[in-house]
Amino acid sequence: READPVLIVDLKTDREPAPRKHALQMFLYRRAAARIFGRPAVSVLHYLRYGHSVSLAVEFADEEIVGILADHR
């Protein structure tokens, strides 16, 4: 249905679940999907080793993203 959000599932093989480690990545995926499909997006990490999923809804301001990316150069 058109009103339903886009669901993004990222399969992870991390040794230990660490959702915060992937927060920016998933935020950027949600932002891109929302722009591409013209509707909201939700994201889930699924940890294959543990067989469980974690929903991520962490938001970032544009200034935060610029700062984070600058720190990783």
Coordinates of N, CA and C in Angstrom, one line a residue:
R1 N 0.8 -1.2 0.0 CA 0.0 0.0 0.0 C 0.9 1.2 0.0
E2 N 0.4 2.3 -0.7 CA 1.2 3.5 -0.8 C 1.5 4.2 0.5
A3 N 0.6 4.1 1.5 CA 0.8 4.8 2.8 C 1.8 4.1 3.7
D4 N 2.0 2.8 3.5 CA 2.9 2.0 4.3 C 4.3 2.5 4.2
P5 N 5.1 2.5 5.3 CA 6.5 2.9 5.1 C 7.3 1.8 4.4
V6 N 8.4 2.3 3.9 CA 9.4 1.4 3.2 C 10.1 0.7 4.4
L7 N 10.3 -0.6 4.3 CA 11.0 -1.3 5.3 C 12.4 -1.7 4.8
I8 N 13.4 -1.3 5.6 CA 14.8 -1.6 5.3 C 15.3 -2.6 6.3
V9 N 15.8 -3.7 5.8 CA 16.3 -4.7 6.7 C 17.8 -4.9 6.4
D10 N 18.7 -4.7 7.3 CA 20.1 -4.9 7.1 C 20.6 -6.1 7.9
L11 N 21.1 -7.1 7.2 CA 21.5 -8.3 7.8 C 22.9 -8.1 8.4
K12 N 23.2 -8.4 9.6 CA 24.5 -8.2 10.3 C 25.0 -9.5 10.8
T13 N 26.4 -9.6 10.7 CA 27.1 -10.8 11.2 C 28.0 -10.4 12.3
D14 N 27.7 -9.3 13.0 CA 28.6 -8.8 14.1 C 28.7 -9.9 15.1
R15 N 29.9 -9.9 15.8 CA 30.1 -10.9 16.9 C 29.2 -10.6 18.1
E16 N 29.0 -9.3 18.3 CA 28.1 -8.8 19.4 C 27.2 -7.8 18.8
P17 N 25.9 -7.9 19.2 CA 25.0 -6.9 18.7 C 25.4 -5.5 19.2
A18 N 25.4 -4.5 18.3 CA 25.8 -3.2 18.6 C 25.0 -2.2 17.7
P19 N 23.8 -2.1 18.0 CA 22.9 -1.2 17.1 C 23.4 0.2 17.0
R20 N 23.9 0.8 18.1 CA 24.4 2.2 18.0 C 25.5 2.4 17.0
K21 N 26.3 1.3 16.8 CA 27.4 1.4 15.8 C 26.9 1.6 14.4
H22 N 25.7 1.2 14.1 CA 25.1 1.2 12.8 C 24.0 2.3 12.6
A23 N 23.9 3.2 13.7 CA 22.8 4.1 13.7 C 22.9 5.1 12.5
L24 N 24.0 5.7 12.3 CA 24.2 6.6 11.2 C 23.9 6.0 9.8
Q25 N 24.5 4.8 9.6 CA 24.3 4.1 8.4 C 22.8 3.9 8.1
M26 N 22.1 3.4 9.1 CA 20.6 3.1 8.9 C 19.8 4.4 8.8
F27 N 20.2 5.5 9.4 CA 19.6 6.8 9.2 C 19.7 7.2 7.8
L28 N 20.9 7.1 7.2 CA 21.1 7.5 5.8 C 20.4 6.6 4.9
Y29 N 20.2 5.3 5.2 CA 19.4 4.4 4.3 C 18.0 4.9 4.4
R30 N 17.4 5.2 5.6 CA 16.1 5.6 5.7 C 15.8 6.9 4.9
R31 N 16.7 7.9 5.1 CA 16.6 9.1 4.4 C 16.6 8.9 2.9
A32 N 17.5 8.1 2.4 CA 17.6 7.9 0.9 C 16.3 7.2 0.4
A33 N 15.8 6.2 1.2 CA 14.6 5.4 0.8 C 13.4 6.4 0.8
A34 N 13.3 7.2 1.8 CA 12.2 8.1 1.8 C 12.2 9.1 0.6
R35 N 13.3 9.5 0.2 CA 13.4 10.4 -0.9 C 13.1 9.7 -2.2
I36 N 13.6 8.5 -2.3 CA 13.4 7.7 -3.6 C 12.0 7.3 -3.7
F37 N 11.3 6.8 -2.7 CA 10.0 6.3 -2.7 C 8.9 7.3 -2.4
G38 N 9.3 8.4 -1.8 CA 8.3 9.4 -1.5 C 7.4 9.1 -0.3
R39 N 7.9 8.3 0.6 CA 7.1 8.0 1.8 C 8.1 7.6 2.9
P40 N 7.6 7.6 4.1 CA 8.5 7.3 5.3 C 9.2 5.9 5.1
A41 N 10.3 5.8 5.8 CA 11.0 4.5 5.8 C 11.4 4.2 7.3
V42 N 11.4 2.9 7.6 CA 11.8 2.4 8.9 C 12.9 1.4 8.6
S43 N 13.8 1.2 9.6 CA 14.9 0.3 9.5 C 15.1 -0.6 10.6
V44 N 15.5 -1.8 10.3 CA 15.7 -2.9 11.2 C 17.1 -3.6 10.9
L45 N 17.8 -3.8 12.0 CA 19.0 -4.6 11.9 C 18.6 -6.1 12.3
H46 N 19.0 -7.0 11.5 CA 18.8 -8.4 11.9 C 20.1 -9.1 12.1
Y47 N 20.4 -9.5 13.3 CA 21.6 -10.2 13.7 C 21.5 -11.7 13.4
L48 N 22.2 -12.1 12.4 CA 22.1 -13.5 11.9 C 22.6 -14.5 13.0
R49 N 23.7 -14.1 13.7 CA 24.3 -15.0 14.7 C 23.3 -15.3 15.9
Y50 N 22.4 -14.3 16.1 CA 21.6 -14.4 17.3 C 20.1 -14.6 17.0
G51 N 19.8 -14.4 15.7 CA 18.4 -14.7 15.3 C 17.4 -13.7 15.8
H52 N 17.9 -12.4 16.1 CA 16.9 -11.4 16.5 C 17.1 -10.1 15.8
S53 N 16.1 -9.3 15.8 CA 16.1 -8.0 15.1 C 16.0 -6.9 16.0
V54 N 16.5 -5.7 15.6 CA 16.5 -4.5 16.4 C 16.0 -3.4 15.5
S55 N 15.0 -2.7 15.9 CA 14.5 -1.5 15.1 C 15.3 -0.3 15.5
L56 N 15.7 0.5 14.5 CA 16.5 1.7 14.7 C 15.7 2.9 14.2
A57 N 15.6 3.9 15.1 CA 14.9 5.1 14.7 C 15.7 6.4 15.1
V58 N 17.0 6.2 15.3 CA 17.9 7.3 15.7 C 17.9 8.3 14.6
E59 N 17.8 9.6 14.9 CA 17.8 10.7 13.9 C 19.1 11.5 14.1
F60 N 19.5 12.1 13.0 CA 20.7 12.9 13.0 C 20.4 14.2 12.3
A61 N 20.9 15.3 12.8 CA 20.8 16.6 12.1 C 21.9 16.7 11.1
D62 N 21.7 17.4 10.0 CA 22.7 17.5 8.9 C 24.1 17.9 9.5
E63 N 24.1 18.8 10.5 CA 25.4 19.3 11.0 C 26.1 18.1 11.7
E64 N 25.4 17.3 12.4 CA 26.0 16.1 13.0 C 26.6 15.2 12.0
I65 N 25.9 15.0 10.9 CA 26.4 14.1 9.8 C 27.7 14.6 9.2
V66 N 27.7 15.9 9.0 CA 28.9 16.6 8.4 C 30.1 16.4 9.4
G67 N 29.8 16.6 10.7 CA 30.9 16.4 11.7 C 31.4 15.0 11.8
I68 N 30.5 14.0 11.8 CA 30.9 12.6 11.8 C 31.7 12.3 10.6
L69 N 31.3 12.7 9.4 CA 32.0 12.3 8.2 C 33.4 13.0 8.2
A70 N 33.5 14.2 8.7 CA 34.8 14.9 8.8 C 35.7 14.2 9.7
D71 N 35.2 13.7 10.8 CA 36.1 12.9 11.7 C 36.6 11.6 11.2
H72 N 36.0 11.1 10.1 CA 36.4 9.8 9.5 C 37.3 10.0 8.3
R73 N 37.7 11.1 8.0 CA 38.6 11.3 6.8 C 40.0 11.0 7.2

